[in-house]
mmCIF file of C-alpha atoms in Angstrom:
data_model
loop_
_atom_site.group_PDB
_atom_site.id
_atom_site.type_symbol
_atom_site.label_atom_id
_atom_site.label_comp_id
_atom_site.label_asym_id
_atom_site.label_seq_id
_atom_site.Cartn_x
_atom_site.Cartn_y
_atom_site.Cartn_z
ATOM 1 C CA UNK A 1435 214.701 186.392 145.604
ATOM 2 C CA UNK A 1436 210.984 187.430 146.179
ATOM 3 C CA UNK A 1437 208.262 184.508 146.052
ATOM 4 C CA UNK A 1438 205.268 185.083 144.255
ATOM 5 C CA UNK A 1439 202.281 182.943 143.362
ATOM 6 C CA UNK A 1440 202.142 181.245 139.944
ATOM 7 C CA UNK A 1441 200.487 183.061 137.146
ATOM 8 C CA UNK A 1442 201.545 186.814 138.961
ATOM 9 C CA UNK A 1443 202.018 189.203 136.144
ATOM 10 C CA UNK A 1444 205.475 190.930 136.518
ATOM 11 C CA UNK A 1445 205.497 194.988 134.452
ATOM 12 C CA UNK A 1446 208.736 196.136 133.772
ATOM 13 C CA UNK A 1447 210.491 199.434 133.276
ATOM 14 C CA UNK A 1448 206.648 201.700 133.972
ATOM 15 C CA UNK A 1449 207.196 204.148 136.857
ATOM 16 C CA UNK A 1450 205.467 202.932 140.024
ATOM 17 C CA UNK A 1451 203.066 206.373 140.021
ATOM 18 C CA UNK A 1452 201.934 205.197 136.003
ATOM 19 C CA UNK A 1453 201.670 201.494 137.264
ATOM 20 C CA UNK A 1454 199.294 202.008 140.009
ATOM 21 C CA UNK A 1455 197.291 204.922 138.478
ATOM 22 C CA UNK A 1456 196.547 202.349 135.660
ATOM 23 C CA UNK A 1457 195.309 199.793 137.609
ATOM 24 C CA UNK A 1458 193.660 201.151 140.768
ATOM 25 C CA UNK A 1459 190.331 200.690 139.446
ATOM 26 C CA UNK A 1460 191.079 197.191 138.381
ATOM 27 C CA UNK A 1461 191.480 196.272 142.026
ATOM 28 C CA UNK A 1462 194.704 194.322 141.766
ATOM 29 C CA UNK A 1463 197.250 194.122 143.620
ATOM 30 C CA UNK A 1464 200.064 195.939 142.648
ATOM 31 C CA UNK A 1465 203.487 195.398 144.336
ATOM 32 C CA UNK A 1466 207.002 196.552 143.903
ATOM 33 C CA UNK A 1467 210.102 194.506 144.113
ATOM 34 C CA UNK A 1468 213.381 195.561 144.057
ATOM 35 C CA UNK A 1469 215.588 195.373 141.063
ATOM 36 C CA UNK A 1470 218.303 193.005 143.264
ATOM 37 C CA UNK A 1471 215.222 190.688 144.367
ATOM 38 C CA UNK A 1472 213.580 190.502 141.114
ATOM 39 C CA UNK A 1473 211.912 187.004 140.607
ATOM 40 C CA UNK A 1474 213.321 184.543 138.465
ATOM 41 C CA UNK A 1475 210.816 185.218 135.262
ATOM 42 C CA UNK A 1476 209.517 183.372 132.397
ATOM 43 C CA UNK A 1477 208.580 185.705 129.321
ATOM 44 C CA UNK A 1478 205.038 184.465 128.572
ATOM 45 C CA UNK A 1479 204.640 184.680 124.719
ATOM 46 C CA UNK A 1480 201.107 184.897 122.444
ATOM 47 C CA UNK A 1481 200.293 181.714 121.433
ATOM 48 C CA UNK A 1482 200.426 181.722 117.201
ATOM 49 C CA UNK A 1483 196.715 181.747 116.438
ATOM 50 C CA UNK A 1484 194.555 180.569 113.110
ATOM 51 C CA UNK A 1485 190.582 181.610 112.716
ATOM 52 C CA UNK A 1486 189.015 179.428 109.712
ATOM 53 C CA UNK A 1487 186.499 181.611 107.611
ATOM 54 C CA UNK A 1488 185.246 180.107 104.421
ATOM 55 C CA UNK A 1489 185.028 182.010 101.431
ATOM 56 C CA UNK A 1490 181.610 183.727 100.970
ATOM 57 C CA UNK A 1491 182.462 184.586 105.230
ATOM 58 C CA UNK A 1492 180.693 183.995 108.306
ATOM 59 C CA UNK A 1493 179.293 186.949 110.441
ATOM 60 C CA UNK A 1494 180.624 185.146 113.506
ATOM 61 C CA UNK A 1495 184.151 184.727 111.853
ATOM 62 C CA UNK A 1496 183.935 188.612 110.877
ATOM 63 C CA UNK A 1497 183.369 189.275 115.104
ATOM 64 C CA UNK A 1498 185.447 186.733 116.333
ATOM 65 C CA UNK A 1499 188.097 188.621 114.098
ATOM 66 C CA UNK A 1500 187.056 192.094 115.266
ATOM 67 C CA UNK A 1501 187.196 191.044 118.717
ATOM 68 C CA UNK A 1502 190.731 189.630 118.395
ATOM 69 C CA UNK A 1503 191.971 193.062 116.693
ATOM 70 C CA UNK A 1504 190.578 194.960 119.466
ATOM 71 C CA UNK A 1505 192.423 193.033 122.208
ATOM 72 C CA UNK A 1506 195.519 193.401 120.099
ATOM 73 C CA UNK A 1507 195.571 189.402 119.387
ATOM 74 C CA UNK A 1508 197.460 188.868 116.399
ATOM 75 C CA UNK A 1509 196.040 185.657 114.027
ATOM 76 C CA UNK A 1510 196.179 184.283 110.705
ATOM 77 C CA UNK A 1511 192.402 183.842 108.530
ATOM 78 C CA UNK A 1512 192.916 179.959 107.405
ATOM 79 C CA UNK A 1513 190.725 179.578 104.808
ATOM 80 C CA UNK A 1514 189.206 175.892 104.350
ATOM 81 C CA UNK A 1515 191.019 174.789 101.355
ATOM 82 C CA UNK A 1516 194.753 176.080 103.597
ATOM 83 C CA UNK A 1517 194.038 173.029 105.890
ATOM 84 C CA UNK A 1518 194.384 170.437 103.204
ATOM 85 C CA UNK A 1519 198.115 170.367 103.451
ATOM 86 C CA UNK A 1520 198.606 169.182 107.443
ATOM 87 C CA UNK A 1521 202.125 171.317 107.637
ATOM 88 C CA UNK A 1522 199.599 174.605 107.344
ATOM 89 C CA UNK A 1523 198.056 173.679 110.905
ATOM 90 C CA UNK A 1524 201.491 172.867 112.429
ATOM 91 C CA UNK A 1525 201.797 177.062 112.529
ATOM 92 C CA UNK A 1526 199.390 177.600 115.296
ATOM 93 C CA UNK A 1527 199.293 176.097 118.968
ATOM 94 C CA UNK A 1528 195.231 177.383 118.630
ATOM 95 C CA UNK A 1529 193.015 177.353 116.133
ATOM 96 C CA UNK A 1530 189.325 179.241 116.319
ATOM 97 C CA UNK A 1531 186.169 177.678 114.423
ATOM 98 C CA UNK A 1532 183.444 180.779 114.997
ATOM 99 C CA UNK A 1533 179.585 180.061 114.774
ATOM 100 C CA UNK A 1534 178.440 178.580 112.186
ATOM 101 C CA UNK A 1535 176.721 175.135 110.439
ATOM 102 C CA UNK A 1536 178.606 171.844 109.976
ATOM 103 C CA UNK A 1537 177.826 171.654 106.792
ATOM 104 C CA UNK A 1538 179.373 175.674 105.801
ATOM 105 C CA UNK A 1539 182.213 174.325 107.279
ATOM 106 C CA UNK A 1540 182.318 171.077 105.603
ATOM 107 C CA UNK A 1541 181.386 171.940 102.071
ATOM 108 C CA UNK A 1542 181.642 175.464 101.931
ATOM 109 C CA UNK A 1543 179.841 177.634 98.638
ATOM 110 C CA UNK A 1544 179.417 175.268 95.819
ATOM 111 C CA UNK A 1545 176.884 177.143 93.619
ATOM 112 C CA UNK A 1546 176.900 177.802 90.210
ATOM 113 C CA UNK A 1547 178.007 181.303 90.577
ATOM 114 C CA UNK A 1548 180.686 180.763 92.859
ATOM 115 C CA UNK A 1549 184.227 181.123 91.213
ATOM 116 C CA UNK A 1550 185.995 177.362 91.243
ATOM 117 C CA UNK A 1551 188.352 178.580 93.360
ATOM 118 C CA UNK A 1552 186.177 179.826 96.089
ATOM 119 C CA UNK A 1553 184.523 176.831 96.264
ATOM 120 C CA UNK A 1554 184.351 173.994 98.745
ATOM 121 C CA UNK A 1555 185.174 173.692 102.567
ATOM 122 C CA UNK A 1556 187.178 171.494 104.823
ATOM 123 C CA UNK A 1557 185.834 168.032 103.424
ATOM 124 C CA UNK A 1558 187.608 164.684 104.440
ATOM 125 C CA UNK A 1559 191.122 166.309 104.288
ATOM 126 C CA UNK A 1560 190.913 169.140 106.219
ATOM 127 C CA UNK A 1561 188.653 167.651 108.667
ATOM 128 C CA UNK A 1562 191.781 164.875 109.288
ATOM 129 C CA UNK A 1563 194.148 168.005 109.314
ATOM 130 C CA UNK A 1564 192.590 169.202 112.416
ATOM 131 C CA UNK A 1565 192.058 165.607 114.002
ATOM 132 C CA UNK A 1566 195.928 165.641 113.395
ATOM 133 C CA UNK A 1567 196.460 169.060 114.805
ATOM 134 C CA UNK A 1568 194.407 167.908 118.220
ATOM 135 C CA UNK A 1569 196.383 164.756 118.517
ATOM 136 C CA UNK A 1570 199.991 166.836 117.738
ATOM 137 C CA UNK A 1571 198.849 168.872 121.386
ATOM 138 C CA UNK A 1572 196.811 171.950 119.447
ATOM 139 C CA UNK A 1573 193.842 173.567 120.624
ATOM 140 C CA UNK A 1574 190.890 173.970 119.115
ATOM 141 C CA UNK A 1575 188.753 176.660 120.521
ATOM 142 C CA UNK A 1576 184.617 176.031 118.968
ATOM 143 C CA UNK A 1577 182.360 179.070 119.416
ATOM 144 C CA UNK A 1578 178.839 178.253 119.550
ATOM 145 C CA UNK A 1579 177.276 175.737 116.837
ATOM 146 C CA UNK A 1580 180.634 174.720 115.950
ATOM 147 C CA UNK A 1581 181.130 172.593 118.949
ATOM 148 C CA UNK A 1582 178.674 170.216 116.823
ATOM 149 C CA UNK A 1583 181.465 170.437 114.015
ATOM 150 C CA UNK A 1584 183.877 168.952 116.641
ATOM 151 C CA UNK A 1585 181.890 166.659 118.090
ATOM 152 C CA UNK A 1586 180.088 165.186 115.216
ATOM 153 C CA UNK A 1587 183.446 165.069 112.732
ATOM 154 C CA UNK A 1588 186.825 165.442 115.485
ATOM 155 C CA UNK A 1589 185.575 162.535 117.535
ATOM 156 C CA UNK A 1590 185.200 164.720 120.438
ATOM 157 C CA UNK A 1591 184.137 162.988 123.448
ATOM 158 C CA UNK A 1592 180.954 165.081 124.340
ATOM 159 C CA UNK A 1593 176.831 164.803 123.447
ATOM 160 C CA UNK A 1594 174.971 167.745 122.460
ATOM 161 C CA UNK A 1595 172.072 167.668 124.862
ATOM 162 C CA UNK A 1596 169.703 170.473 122.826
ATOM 163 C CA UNK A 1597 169.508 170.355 119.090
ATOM 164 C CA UNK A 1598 167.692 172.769 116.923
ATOM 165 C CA UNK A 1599 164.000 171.236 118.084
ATOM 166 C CA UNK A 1600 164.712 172.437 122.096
ATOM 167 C CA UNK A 1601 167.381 174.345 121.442
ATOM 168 C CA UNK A 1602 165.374 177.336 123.149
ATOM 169 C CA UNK A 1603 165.937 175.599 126.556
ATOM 170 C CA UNK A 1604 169.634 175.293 126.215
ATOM 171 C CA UNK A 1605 170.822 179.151 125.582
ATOM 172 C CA UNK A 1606 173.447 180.166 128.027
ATOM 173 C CA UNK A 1607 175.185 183.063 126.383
ATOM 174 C CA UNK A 1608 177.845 184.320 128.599
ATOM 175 C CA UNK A 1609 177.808 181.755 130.860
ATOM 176 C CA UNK A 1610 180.185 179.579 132.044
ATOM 177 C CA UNK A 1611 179.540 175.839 132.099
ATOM 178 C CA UNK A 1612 181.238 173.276 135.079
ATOM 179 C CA UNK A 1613 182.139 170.134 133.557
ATOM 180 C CA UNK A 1614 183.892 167.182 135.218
ATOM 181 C CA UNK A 1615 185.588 164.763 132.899
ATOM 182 C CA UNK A 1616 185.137 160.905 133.589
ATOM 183 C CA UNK A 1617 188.059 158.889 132.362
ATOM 184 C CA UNK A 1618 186.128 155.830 130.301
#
């Protein structure tokens, strides 16, 4: 049986000629293994996915979307009123929260010319749904201001360092951040 390194990527049933052609300017490695040798494998599936987008929208929640359809991610639009009822979160092992305020997310439209129905946003009960969904082993992925949401209202252990008065200093779009966790 042929050894390979955790995380190796295994394409079946492609010709070796398509295989290689398709990824020579990736620069990865590409290897063949005989049918008789194949590796013991373990089908990796896409994780059930959930973006929250209040009624009225969010331009971030419209991209984060767009970006997901062009990668071919499949996901469900939770709107905030869907996570009142906790069995709604127990659908997805991830669930997205794109840019945008605290309070959007909290209380949602709630003017006059909003239809009742379209009104409101996560409030008390949603807000435990996804404290429920964290502590059940789900992932919540924040994008941009909405790690504030989670650490303000999920009792995530983390400090915003910048708010909106220096926030100019603290803009690192596109990069990633090394963090060490310290067990308290």
């Amino acid at each position: 049986e042929a050894v390979l390194p955790a995380g190796t990527a295994v394409v079946l049933g492609l010709p070796r000629a398509v295989l290689e052609r398709e990824v020579a300017a990736s620069g990865l490695d590409v290897r063949a293994v005989a049918e008789d040798t194949r590796p013991h494998l373990v089908t990796v599936r896409r994780p059930p996915l959930a973006v929250i987008e209040p009624w009225g929208g969010a331009i971030d929640a419209g991209w984060t979307r767009w970006v997901l359809e062009q990668h071919a991610f499949d996901y469900t639009r939770l709107r905030p009123a869907d996570l009142q009822d906790r069995a709604v979160a127990t659908r997805f092992d991830a669930i997205v929260i794109p840019d945008m305020p605290s309070l959007q997310l909290l209380r949602g439209s709630q003017g006059s010319q909003t239809r009742p129905e379209y009104r409101g946003g996560l409030e008390d009960r949603g807000v435990d749904t996804l404290k429920h969904f964290v502590r059940a082993g789900g992932t919540i992925i924040t994008l941009g201001n909405a790690a504030e949401f989670a650490i303000d209202h999920l009792d995530v252990p983390a400090d915003v360092v910048s708010r909106a008065d220096d926030a100019d200093t603290a803009v690192v779009p596109g990069t990633l951040l090394r963090t060490t966790l310290v067990a308290g």
